[in-house]
């Protein structure tokens, strides 16, 4: 597998993802998504929304405020329980999350201090303390306990709190789901591994409401749906493992959790989570559901597929990265060295079509720009007139552009262009008039 360093370098070099606040020396584990990264991230979210909200009749969307009443987090148990265990090395004062750092699958009580501090190998630690990882702030100018609010650590709670309004207005019947995506914040003790663990990240979550007797059936259904998603988004299924989280290690609300883990270059770790949240949350908020046919009142149970956007982007980049030794572009100026191809699914590729005039002669540039104007109404296109055609193909290959359109001198006469396919490298001559139809068949 490709190293993390190669992915970090590619991301930096091509402005996909780079350290945030860099001109001020950066900020711990802050990463910004540049022009191409923003496209990739949006494409991931768009695909998720399409597959699960647009195409499923049983799921509706929500876009709730990120700051909610602090009563929400008191009732949900987050104020009490959203803690990470923390120890401090008495020698170098570095703080660690013992479960993750020392023994990933052990309980807090299983922490072995004899393994030494990962920073300075010191053997003396403070007692394990519980640290609440919710970010706290004040609503309004006055700092007082009654004005304390939290930045949401998950998007889920709004989908519970708004449950009754959504049922009444959408007239959905159980089983049905609510989907929401957006920023979440966690004051992680040890962020790291590029965009794997951040303090600010995006979630894509579904709360799927069912009757208690059906929870196992729908848990299985969501496991299959997550497999379908993993394939569609371009994650290598061979690098994915499904791991049942044992008792004592699950979140405070869960009765069953399957971690969907990915084999990252830094080890096999969580990619997504699928949790059976029981009726914990709706009960905590005192919310009930009335069956429209029988009139029976009950508290629905919840199956929750929770996906992180940044971890998706990381797993997709790792899965789609390929280096071709000796080069792959069969042009006369092809430099025989390593070439990178990012085999992103067309839905995820940041640029769908690159338009490349063979020379900078005015009439070629004008013809190419006319094509750009037409195609950019439908797809994200790039226009590049610098360097040799071989170099430009390579630039597009390493950001995963599925198609390049070359406008040459013959194009001015025969009104045709050459379309090159990223994966097969086949070249076809296509009528300029036909390009929109041609790409609609290939890209939509
Ligand atoms: N509502 C359930 C929930 O939030 P979680 O397992 O704590 O569950 C869901 O988080 C997903 O969010 C994870 O599987 C992972 O993809 C992503 N995630 C969690 N913490 C993260 C962090 N600090 N940085 C980036 N992604 C994170």
Tab-separated table of C-alpha atoms and ligand atoms in Angstrom:
chain	number	residue	atom	x	y	z
A	1	UNK	CA	0.000	0.000	0.000
A	2	UNK	CA	1.009	3.602	-0.584
A	3	UNK	CA	2.595	5.377	2.377
A	4	UNK	CA	0.770	8.170	4.196
A	5	UNK	CA	3.673	10.459	3.352
A	6	UNK	CA	3.063	10.075	-0.392
A	7	UNK	CA	-0.622	10.955	0.027
A	8	UNK	CA	0.233	13.959	2.239
A	9	UNK	CA	2.770	15.140	-0.369
A	10	UNK	CA	0.393	14.752	-3.289
A	11	UNK	CA	-2.325	16.587	-1.347
A	12	UNK	CA	0.007	19.453	-0.503
A	13	UNK	CA	1.591	19.703	-3.951
A	14	UNK	CA	-1.744	19.788	-5.754
A	15	UNK	CA	-3.598	21.926	-3.218
A	16	UNK	CA	-5.990	19.151	-2.249
A	17	UNK	CA	-5.428	19.266	1.536
A	18	UNK	CA	-2.800	21.269	3.414
A	19	UNK	CA	-2.098	22.478	6.972
A	20	UNK	CA	-4.436	25.229	8.203
A	21	UNK	CA	-3.215	28.613	9.568
A	22	UNK	CA	0.131	27.774	7.981
A	23	UNK	CA	1.473	31.336	7.698
A	24	UNK	CA	1.229	31.525	11.520
A	25	UNK	CA	3.042	28.241	12.031
A	26	UNK	CA	-0.092	26.124	11.751
A	27	UNK	CA	-2.573	24.926	14.364
A	28	UNK	CA	-2.456	21.434	15.858
A	29	UNK	CA	-4.059	19.092	13.372
A	30	UNK	CA	-5.889	21.739	11.441
A	31	UNK	CA	-6.082	20.945	7.730
A	32	UNK	CA	-7.747	22.967	5.004
A	33	UNK	CA	-9.273	21.478	1.880
A	34	UNK	CA	-8.027	23.490	-1.107
A	35	UNK	CA	-9.754	23.969	-4.491
A	36	UNK	CA	-9.509	20.295	-5.497
A	37	UNK	CA	-10.036	18.961	-1.958
A	38	UNK	CA	-13.208	21.023	-1.544
A	39	UNK	CA	-14.538	19.443	-4.765
A	40	UNK	CA	-13.685	15.922	-3.558
A	41	UNK	CA	-15.303	16.531	-0.165
A	42	UNK	CA	-18.438	18.004	-1.723
A	43	UNK	CA	-18.619	15.089	-4.155
A	44	UNK	CA	-18.449	12.584	-1.258
A	45	UNK	CA	-21.288	14.383	0.523
A	46	UNK	CA	-23.318	14.756	-2.667
A	47	UNK	CA	-23.013	11.024	-3.445
A	48	UNK	CA	-24.048	10.083	0.103
A	49	UNK	CA	-27.081	12.405	-0.037
A	50	UNK	CA	-28.033	11.039	-3.476
A	51	UNK	CA	-27.751	7.375	-2.468
A	52	UNK	CA	-29.502	7.675	0.873
A	53	UNK	CA	-31.840	10.695	0.751
A	54	UNK	CA	-32.632	11.268	-2.919
A	55	UNK	CA	-32.918	7.633	-3.999
A	56	UNK	CA	-34.565	6.170	-0.881
A	57	UNK	CA	-38.240	6.889	-0.250
A	58	UNK	CA	-37.845	6.104	3.464
A	59	UNK	CA	-35.232	8.755	4.357
A	60	UNK	CA	-35.608	12.533	4.670
A	61	UNK	CA	-32.925	15.172	5.222
A	62	UNK	CA	-32.311	17.689	7.993
A	63	UNK	CA	-30.023	20.705	8.346
A	64	UNK	CA	-30.229	21.768	11.986
A	65	UNK	CA	-28.367	24.457	13.896
A	66	UNK	CA	-24.994	23.343	15.109
A	67	UNK	CA	-25.328	24.981	18.517
A	68	UNK	CA	-28.292	23.511	20.363
A	69	UNK	CA	-29.723	24.081	23.821
A	70	UNK	CA	-27.316	22.669	26.408
A	71	UNK	CA	-30.307	20.757	27.813
A	72	UNK	CA	-30.010	18.512	24.733
A	73	UNK	CA	-26.519	17.397	25.787
A	74	UNK	CA	-27.535	17.022	29.416
A	75	UNK	CA	-30.475	14.757	28.489
A	76	UNK	CA	-28.505	12.789	25.899
A	77	UNK	CA	-25.843	11.902	28.466
A	78	UNK	CA	-23.017	13.685	26.654
A	79	UNK	CA	-22.307	16.162	29.484
A	80	UNK	CA	-21.964	13.187	31.815
A	81	UNK	CA	-20.476	10.536	29.556
A	82	UNK	CA	-18.794	11.952	26.463
A	83	UNK	CA	-15.418	11.442	28.051
A	84	UNK	CA	-12.080	10.115	27.005
A	85	UNK	CA	-9.738	8.646	29.588
A	86	UNK	CA	-6.563	10.715	29.902
A	87	UNK	CA	-3.232	10.175	31.630
A	88	UNK	CA	-0.271	12.510	31.936
A	89	UNK	CA	3.346	11.430	31.867
A	90	UNK	CA	4.892	12.838	35.046
A	91	UNK	CA	8.263	13.277	33.316
A	92	UNK	CA	7.450	15.066	30.025
A	93	UNK	CA	3.852	16.109	30.882
A	94	UNK	CA	2.525	14.790	27.599
A	95	UNK	CA	-1.120	13.806	27.850
A	96	UNK	CA	-2.391	10.612	26.310
A	97	UNK	CA	-5.555	8.744	25.778
A	98	UNK	CA	-4.457	5.426	27.281
A	99	UNK	CA	-6.926	3.157	25.492
A	100	UNK	CA	-5.943	4.338	22.031
A	101	UNK	CA	-2.267	4.898	22.686
A	102	UNK	CA	-1.345	1.784	24.573
A	103	UNK	CA	-3.845	-0.939	24.046
A	104	UNK	CA	-6.489	-0.215	21.422
A	105	UNK	CA	-8.958	-2.918	22.352
A	106	UNK	CA	-8.551	-2.890	26.138
A	107	UNK	CA	-10.772	-1.193	28.670
A	108	UNK	CA	-9.435	1.764	30.654
A	109	UNK	CA	-8.624	-0.682	33.443
A	110	UNK	CA	-6.490	-2.634	30.995
A	111	UNK	CA	-4.030	0.244	30.553
A	112	UNK	CA	-0.521	-1.008	31.240
A	113	UNK	CA	1.761	1.740	32.525
A	114	UNK	CA	4.733	-0.620	32.278
A	115	UNK	CA	4.657	-0.110	28.496
A	116	UNK	CA	6.138	3.364	29.057
A	117	UNK	CA	5.298	6.828	27.729
A	118	UNK	CA	5.253	6.792	23.904
A	119	UNK	CA	6.969	10.212	23.960
A	120	UNK	CA	9.826	9.862	26.476
A	121	UNK	CA	9.544	6.204	27.637
A	122	UNK	CA	8.947	7.449	31.203
A	123	UNK	CA	7.159	4.989	33.485
A	124	UNK	CA	5.395	7.384	35.846
A	125	UNK	CA	1.855	8.458	35.037
A	126	UNK	CA	-0.925	10.303	36.788
A	127	UNK	CA	-4.115	8.395	37.564
A	128	UNK	CA	-6.503	7.947	34.619
A	129	UNK	CA	-8.810	10.995	34.561
A	130	UNK	CA	-11.990	11.428	32.556
A	131	UNK	CA	-11.885	14.378	30.157
A	132	UNK	CA	-15.081	15.624	28.491
A	133	UNK	CA	-14.290	16.163	24.819
A	134	UNK	CA	-17.131	18.552	24.006
A	135	UNK	CA	-16.039	22.090	23.115
A	136	UNK	CA	-17.725	24.622	25.392
A	137	UNK	CA	-18.515	28.268	24.713
A	138	UNK	CA	-20.963	30.999	25.769
A	139	UNK	CA	-24.045	32.130	23.994
A	140	UNK	CA	-23.969	35.930	24.070
A	141	UNK	CA	-21.428	38.201	25.765
A	142	UNK	CA	-21.832	37.066	29.369
A	143	UNK	CA	-19.721	34.181	30.651
A	144	UNK	CA	-21.950	32.363	33.121
A	145	UNK	CA	-22.967	28.719	33.615
A	146	UNK	CA	-26.506	29.407	32.393
A	147	UNK	CA	-25.075	30.703	29.073
A	148	UNK	CA	-22.859	27.662	28.472
A	149	UNK	CA	-23.426	25.962	25.127
A	150	UNK	CA	-21.573	23.179	23.349
A	151	UNK	CA	-20.407	22.753	19.778
A	152	UNK	CA	-22.090	19.524	18.710
A	153	UNK	CA	-19.887	16.427	18.952
A	154	UNK	CA	-22.287	14.494	16.664
A	155	UNK	CA	-25.084	15.538	14.297
A	156	UNK	CA	-27.403	12.830	15.649
A	157	UNK	CA	-29.088	14.715	18.497
A	158	UNK	CA	-30.960	17.207	16.286
A	159	UNK	CA	-32.509	14.252	14.448
A	160	UNK	CA	-33.911	12.997	17.774
A	161	UNK	CA	-34.954	16.387	19.112
A	162	UNK	CA	-36.753	17.258	15.836
A	163	UNK	CA	-38.249	13.765	15.486
A	164	UNK	CA	-41.901	14.657	16.192
A	165	UNK	CA	-41.894	17.717	13.904
A	166	UNK	CA	-40.377	15.647	11.109
A	167	UNK	CA	-42.953	12.856	11.564
A	168	UNK	CA	-45.836	15.361	11.555
A	169	UNK	CA	-44.648	17.332	8.526
A	170	UNK	CA	-43.207	14.574	6.324
A	171	UNK	CA	-45.879	11.997	7.269
A	172	UNK	CA	-43.229	9.269	7.264
A	173	UNK	CA	-44.117	6.029	9.010
A	174	UNK	CA	-41.792	3.712	10.878
A	175	UNK	CA	-39.477	2.308	9.596
A	176	UNK	CA	-37.984	5.527	8.253
A	177	UNK	CA	-34.812	7.539	8.650
A	178	UNK	CA	-33.518	11.082	8.992
A	179	UNK	CA	-30.170	12.041	7.455
A	180	UNK	CA	-27.923	14.934	8.320
A	181	UNK	CA	-24.405	15.964	7.429
A	182	UNK	CA	-22.212	18.732	8.735
A	183	UNK	CA	-19.490	19.801	11.104
A	184	UNK	CA	-18.881	18.175	14.466
A	185	UNK	CA	-16.290	19.149	17.067
A	186	UNK	CA	-14.388	17.053	19.587
A	187	UNK	CA	-11.571	18.283	21.767
A	188	UNK	CA	-9.538	15.151	21.062
A	189	UNK	CA	-6.638	14.579	23.455
A	190	UNK	CA	-4.434	13.165	20.731
A	191	UNK	CA	-5.460	14.160	17.199
A	192	UNK	CA	-3.225	12.936	14.417
A	193	UNK	CA	-2.423	10.865	11.372
A	194	UNK	CA	-3.168	13.658	8.891
A	195	UNK	CA	-6.968	14.013	8.568
A	196	UNK	CA	-7.751	10.729	10.383
A	197	UNK	CA	-8.400	12.277	13.788
A	198	UNK	CA	-9.213	15.983	13.806
A	199	UNK	CA	-10.822	18.249	16.356
A	200	UNK	CA	-13.176	19.650	13.746
A	201	UNK	CA	-14.580	17.259	11.163
A	202	UNK	CA	-17.683	16.453	9.161
A	203	UNK	CA	-20.168	13.687	9.776
A	204	UNK	CA	-22.770	12.054	7.545
A	205	UNK	CA	-25.280	10.339	9.820
A	206	UNK	CA	-28.595	8.555	9.506
A	207	UNK	CA	-30.915	7.814	12.408
A	208	UNK	CA	-33.153	4.980	11.223
A	209	UNK	CA	-36.241	4.542	13.409
A	210	UNK	CA	-37.671	1.033	13.786
A	211	UNK	CA	-39.816	-1.068	16.099
A	212	UNK	CA	-37.795	-2.846	18.768
A	213	UNK	CA	-38.634	-6.304	17.417
A	214	UNK	CA	-37.101	-5.397	14.030
A	215	UNK	CA	-33.771	-3.947	15.116
A	216	UNK	CA	-31.634	-6.937	14.084
A	217	UNK	CA	-33.186	-7.053	10.616
A	218	UNK	CA	-32.459	-3.363	10.019
A	219	UNK	CA	-28.991	-3.596	11.526
A	220	UNK	CA	-28.204	-6.184	8.835
A	221	UNK	CA	-29.836	-4.014	6.166
A	222	UNK	CA	-27.581	-1.081	7.120
A	223	UNK	CA	-24.512	-3.280	7.118
A	224	UNK	CA	-25.336	-4.154	3.495
A	225	UNK	CA	-26.020	-0.492	2.673
A	226	UNK	CA	-22.635	0.488	4.074
A	227	UNK	CA	-20.971	-2.154	1.907
A	228	UNK	CA	-22.789	-0.695	-1.108
A	229	UNK	CA	-21.551	2.787	-0.141
A	230	UNK	CA	-17.940	1.649	0.339
A	231	UNK	CA	-17.923	0.239	-3.177
A	232	UNK	CA	-19.608	3.275	-4.748
A	233	UNK	CA	-17.306	5.842	-3.147
A	234	UNK	CA	-14.159	4.031	-4.315
A	235	UNK	CA	-12.843	2.445	-1.106
A	236	UNK	CA	-10.955	-0.812	-1.676
A	237	UNK	CA	-13.166	-3.521	-0.100
A	238	UNK	CA	-10.110	-5.709	0.452
A	239	UNK	CA	-8.806	-3.149	2.951
A	240	UNK	CA	-12.030	-3.108	5.004
A	241	UNK	CA	-12.823	-5.258	8.067
A	242	UNK	CA	-16.052	-5.490	10.064
A	243	UNK	CA	-15.403	-5.739	13.804
A	244	UNK	CA	-18.056	-6.162	16.509
A	245	UNK	CA	-17.234	-3.884	19.435
A	246	UNK	CA	-17.248	-5.921	22.664
A	247	UNK	CA	-19.243	-5.069	25.801
A	248	UNK	CA	-17.708	-2.286	27.850
A	249	UNK	CA	-16.079	-0.571	24.855
A	250	UNK	CA	-19.191	0.752	23.126
A	251	UNK	CA	-20.507	4.310	23.404
A	252	UNK	CA	-22.785	4.867	26.405
A	253	UNK	CA	-25.945	4.620	24.271
A	254	UNK	CA	-25.195	1.495	22.246
A	255	UNK	CA	-26.248	-2.132	22.676
A	256	UNK	CA	-24.482	-3.334	19.543
A	257	UNK	CA	-21.852	-1.590	17.424
A	258	UNK	CA	-20.005	-2.838	14.383
A	259	UNK	CA	-16.904	-0.824	13.597
A	260	UNK	CA	-16.110	-0.694	9.929
A	261	UNK	CA	-12.329	-0.583	10.003
A	262	UNK	CA	-9.837	0.284	7.282
A	263	UNK	CA	-6.242	-0.845	6.897
A	264	UNK	CA	-4.538	2.567	6.890
A	265	UNK	CA	-0.737	2.731	6.496
A	266	UNK	CA	-0.629	3.444	10.278
A	267	UNK	CA	-2.704	0.381	11.186
A	268	UNK	CA	-6.241	-1.018	11.054
A	269	UNK	CA	-8.530	1.588	12.616
A	270	UNK	CA	-12.107	2.803	12.564
A	271	UNK	CA	-13.481	4.165	9.321
A	272	UNK	CA	-17.205	4.152	10.150
A	273	UNK	CA	-19.515	2.951	12.902
A	274	UNK	CA	-22.869	1.193	12.769
A	275	UNK	CA	-24.664	1.344	16.109
A	276	UNK	CA	-27.907	0.060	17.583
A	277	UNK	CA	-28.757	2.992	19.861
A	278	UNK	CA	-31.889	1.263	21.221
A	279	UNK	CA	-34.585	3.728	22.394
A	280	UNK	CA	-31.967	5.458	24.546
A	281	UNK	CA	-32.066	8.879	22.880
A	282	UNK	CA	-35.778	9.320	22.221
A	283	UNK	CA	-36.488	8.127	25.787
A	284	UNK	CA	-33.886	10.562	27.133
A	285	UNK	CA	-35.716	13.415	25.379
A	286	UNK	CA	-39.149	12.058	26.359
A	287	UNK	CA	-40.274	11.588	22.745
A	288	UNK	CA	-42.873	9.028	21.656
A	289	UNK	CA	-44.381	7.931	18.360
A	290	UNK	CA	-48.019	7.113	17.662
A	291	UNK	CA	-48.652	4.425	15.059
A	292	UNK	CA	-51.036	6.063	12.549
A	293	UNK	CA	-52.960	2.800	11.937
A	294	UNK	CA	-53.201	1.120	15.359
A	295	UNK	CA	-52.946	4.329	17.407
A	296	UNK	CA	-50.454	2.515	19.642
A	297	UNK	CA	-47.894	4.791	21.346
A	298	UNK	CA	-44.297	3.645	21.747
A	299	UNK	CA	-40.685	4.791	21.684
A	300	UNK	CA	-38.956	3.819	18.427
A	301	UNK	CA	-35.559	2.158	18.430
A	302	UNK	CA	-32.670	3.475	16.349
A	303	UNK	CA	-30.076	2.034	13.984
A	304	UNK	CA	-27.346	4.560	13.202
A	305	UNK	CA	-24.832	4.361	10.363
A	306	UNK	CA	-22.296	7.144	11.163
A	307	UNK	CA	-19.700	8.127	8.578
A	308	UNK	CA	-16.857	10.629	8.810
A	309	UNK	CA	-16.223	12.695	5.671
A	310	UNK	CA	-12.477	13.211	6.251
A	311	UNK	CA	-11.875	9.512	6.940
A	312	UNK	CA	-13.808	8.729	3.759
A	313	UNK	CA	-11.581	11.084	1.755
A	314	UNK	CA	-8.451	9.542	3.301
A	315	UNK	CA	-9.581	5.950	2.633
A	316	UNK	CA	-10.590	6.861	-0.943
A	317	UNK	CA	-7.240	8.532	-1.680
A	318	UNK	CA	-5.346	5.545	-0.238
A	319	UNK	CA	-7.509	3.112	-2.226
A	320	UNK	CA	-7.319	4.944	-5.570
A	321	UNK	CA	-3.647	5.946	-5.601
A	322	UNK	CA	-1.520	4.080	-8.102
A	323	UNK	CA	2.061	4.578	-9.213
A	324	UNK	CA	3.042	3.340	-12.641
A	325	UNK	CA	6.747	2.673	-12.793
A	326	UNK	CA	8.362	3.710	-16.076
A	327	UNK	CA	5.454	5.934	-17.072
A	328	UNK	CA	2.180	5.221	-18.835
A	329	UNK	CA	1.611	8.183	-21.142
A	330	UNK	CA	2.487	7.089	-24.639
A	331	UNK	CA	3.645	10.376	-26.088
A	332	UNK	CA	7.001	11.200	-27.624
A	333	UNK	CA	7.976	13.466	-24.720
A	334	UNK	CA	6.944	10.945	-22.083
A	335	UNK	CA	9.514	10.976	-19.311
A	336	UNK	CA	10.196	7.409	-18.296
A	337	UNK	CA	9.695	7.778	-14.587
A	338	UNK	CA	7.041	7.057	-12.004
A	339	UNK	CA	3.630	8.405	-12.893
A	340	UNK	CA	0.725	8.766	-10.496
A	341	UNK	CA	-2.828	7.874	-11.441
A	342	UNK	CA	-5.638	8.533	-8.994
A	343	UNK	CA	-8.340	6.112	-10.079
A	344	UNK	CA	-11.191	7.977	-8.416
A	345	UNK	CA	-14.769	7.046	-9.284
A	346	UNK	CA	-16.154	9.605	-11.728
A	347	UNK	CA	-18.601	10.862	-9.076
A	348	UNK	CA	-15.735	11.689	-6.707
A	349	UNK	CA	-13.155	13.087	-9.168
A	350	UNK	CA	-12.745	16.836	-8.517
A	351	UNK	CA	-12.458	17.644	-12.235
A	352	UNK	CA	-14.494	15.594	-14.678
A	353	UNK	CA	-13.077	16.921	-17.963
A	354	UNK	CA	-9.850	18.793	-18.758
A	355	UNK	CA	-9.773	20.894	-21.918
A	356	UNK	CA	-6.341	21.133	-23.486
A	357	UNK	CA	-5.596	23.178	-26.620
A	358	UNK	CA	-2.567	21.684	-28.365
A	359	UNK	CA	-0.958	25.093	-28.832
A	360	UNK	CA	-1.498	28.641	-27.618
A	361	UNK	CA	-2.448	29.904	-31.082
A	362	UNK	CA	-5.380	32.257	-30.688
A	363	UNK	CA	-7.825	30.309	-32.842
A	364	UNK	CA	-7.144	27.090	-30.903
A	365	UNK	CA	-7.533	28.844	-27.548
A	366	UNK	CA	-10.822	30.365	-28.693
A	367	UNK	CA	-12.164	26.997	-29.873
A	368	UNK	CA	-11.091	25.368	-26.594
A	369	UNK	CA	-12.674	28.143	-24.549
A	370	UNK	CA	-15.985	27.726	-26.407
A	371	UNK	CA	-15.941	24.023	-25.442
A	372	UNK	CA	-15.104	24.941	-21.830
A	373	UNK	CA	-18.031	27.369	-21.707
A	374	UNK	CA	-20.474	24.723	-22.938
A	375	UNK	CA	-19.305	21.795	-20.806
A	376	UNK	CA	-18.826	23.792	-17.576
A	377	UNK	CA	-22.594	24.318	-17.463
A	378	UNK	CA	-22.915	20.607	-16.655
A	379	UNK	CA	-19.627	19.430	-15.147
A	380	UNK	CA	-16.583	20.696	-13.285
A	381	UNK	CA	-14.001	21.288	-16.010
A	382	UNK	CA	-10.402	22.447	-16.007
A	383	UNK	CA	-8.655	24.378	-18.745
A	384	UNK	CA	-4.895	24.015	-19.164
A	385	UNK	CA	-2.787	25.476	-21.956
A	386	UNK	CA	0.646	25.298	-20.321
A	387	UNK	CA	3.404	22.683	-20.890
A	388	UNK	CA	3.516	19.778	-23.318
A	389	UNK	CA	0.434	17.633	-23.857
A	390	UNK	CA	2.117	14.640	-22.137
A	391	UNK	CA	2.793	16.699	-19.010
A	392	UNK	CA	-0.750	17.993	-19.003
A	393	UNK	CA	-2.152	14.447	-19.232
A	394	UNK	CA	0.020	13.478	-16.266
A	395	UNK	CA	-1.193	16.461	-14.238
A	396	UNK	CA	-4.760	15.379	-14.840
A	397	UNK	CA	-4.043	11.690	-14.115
A	398	UNK	CA	-2.642	12.479	-10.680
A	399	UNK	CA	-5.778	14.349	-9.629
A	400	UNK	CA	-7.994	11.638	-11.131
A	401	UNK	CA	-9.613	13.529	-14.047
A	402	UNK	CA	-11.564	10.868	-15.983
A	403	UNK	CA	-11.415	12.615	-19.394
A	404	UNK	CA	-9.142	14.990	-21.296
A	405	UNK	CA	-10.270	16.805	-24.442
A	406	UNK	CA	-7.476	17.879	-26.794
A	407	UNK	CA	-8.211	20.604	-29.306
A	408	UNK	CA	-5.758	20.482	-32.243
A	409	UNK	CA	-5.366	22.196	-35.607
A	410	UNK	CA	-7.520	19.567	-37.338
A	411	UNK	CA	-10.312	20.471	-34.887
A	412	UNK	CA	-10.669	23.825	-36.636
A	413	UNK	CA	-11.305	22.011	-39.943
A	414	UNK	CA	-13.190	18.816	-39.054
A	415	UNK	CA	-14.927	20.188	-35.893
A	416	UNK	CA	-13.746	17.162	-33.924
A	417	UNK	CA	-11.591	16.808	-30.802
A	418	UNK	CA	-9.636	13.952	-29.222
A	419	UNK	CA	-11.095	12.560	-26.008
A	420	UNK	CA	-8.680	10.579	-23.826
A	421	UNK	CA	-9.906	8.154	-21.169
A	422	UNK	CA	-7.874	8.217	-17.896
A	423	UNK	CA	-8.092	4.479	-17.240
A	424	UNK	CA	-7.794	2.900	-20.676
A	425	UNK	CA	-5.782	5.791	-22.179
A	426	UNK	CA	-7.780	5.171	-25.350
A	427	UNK	CA	-8.269	8.178	-27.587
A	428	UNK	CA	-11.406	8.811	-29.606
A	429	UNK	CA	-12.219	11.486	-32.139
A	430	UNK	CA	-15.558	13.050	-31.214
A	431	UNK	CA	-17.595	15.773	-32.946
A	432	UNK	CA	-17.569	18.979	-30.882
A	433	UNK	CA	-21.352	19.167	-31.296
A	434	UNK	CA	-21.663	15.676	-29.783
A	435	UNK	CA	-19.503	16.289	-26.678
A	436	UNK	CA	-22.375	17.069	-24.331
A	437	UNK	CA	-24.250	13.877	-25.253
A	438	UNK	CA	-21.023	11.862	-25.195
A	439	UNK	CA	-20.113	12.984	-21.650
A	440	UNK	CA	-23.692	12.726	-20.389
A	441	UNK	CA	-23.523	9.018	-21.234
A	442	UNK	CA	-20.104	8.613	-19.616
A	443	UNK	CA	-20.399	10.825	-16.531
A	444	UNK	CA	-24.033	10.953	-15.422
B	1	LIG	N1	-23.340	9.646	16.240
B	1	LIG	C1	-22.425	8.573	16.384
B	1	LIG	C2	-21.040	8.973	16.356
B	1	LIG	O1	-20.724	10.153	16.352
B	1	LIG	P1	-18.566	8.021	16.325
B	1	LIG	O2	-18.097	6.622	16.091
B	1	LIG	O3	-18.119	8.715	17.544
B	1	LIG	O4	-20.165	7.945	16.272
B	1	LIG	C3	-18.691	8.562	13.794
B	1	LIG	O5	-18.192	8.906	15.067
B	1	LIG	C4	-17.620	8.668	12.733
B	1	LIG	O6	-17.058	9.969	12.731
B	1	LIG	C5	-16.412	7.758	12.931
B	1	LIG	O7	-16.659	6.456	12.472
B	1	LIG	C6	-15.366	8.469	12.092
B	1	LIG	O8	-15.579	8.208	10.721
B	1	LIG	C7	-15.701	9.932	12.324
B	1	LIG	N2	-14.888	10.546	13.386
B	1	LIG	C8	-15.057	10.428	14.723
B	1	LIG	N3	-14.154	11.168	15.390
B	1	LIG	C9	-13.393	11.789	14.451
B	1	LIG	C10	-12.285	12.697	14.495
B	1	LIG	N4	-11.794	13.151	15.646
B	1	LIG	N5	-11.756	13.125	13.328
B	1	LIG	C11	-12.246	12.704	12.148
B	1	LIG	N6	-13.291	11.847	12.051
B	1	LIG	C12	-13.852	11.395	13.166
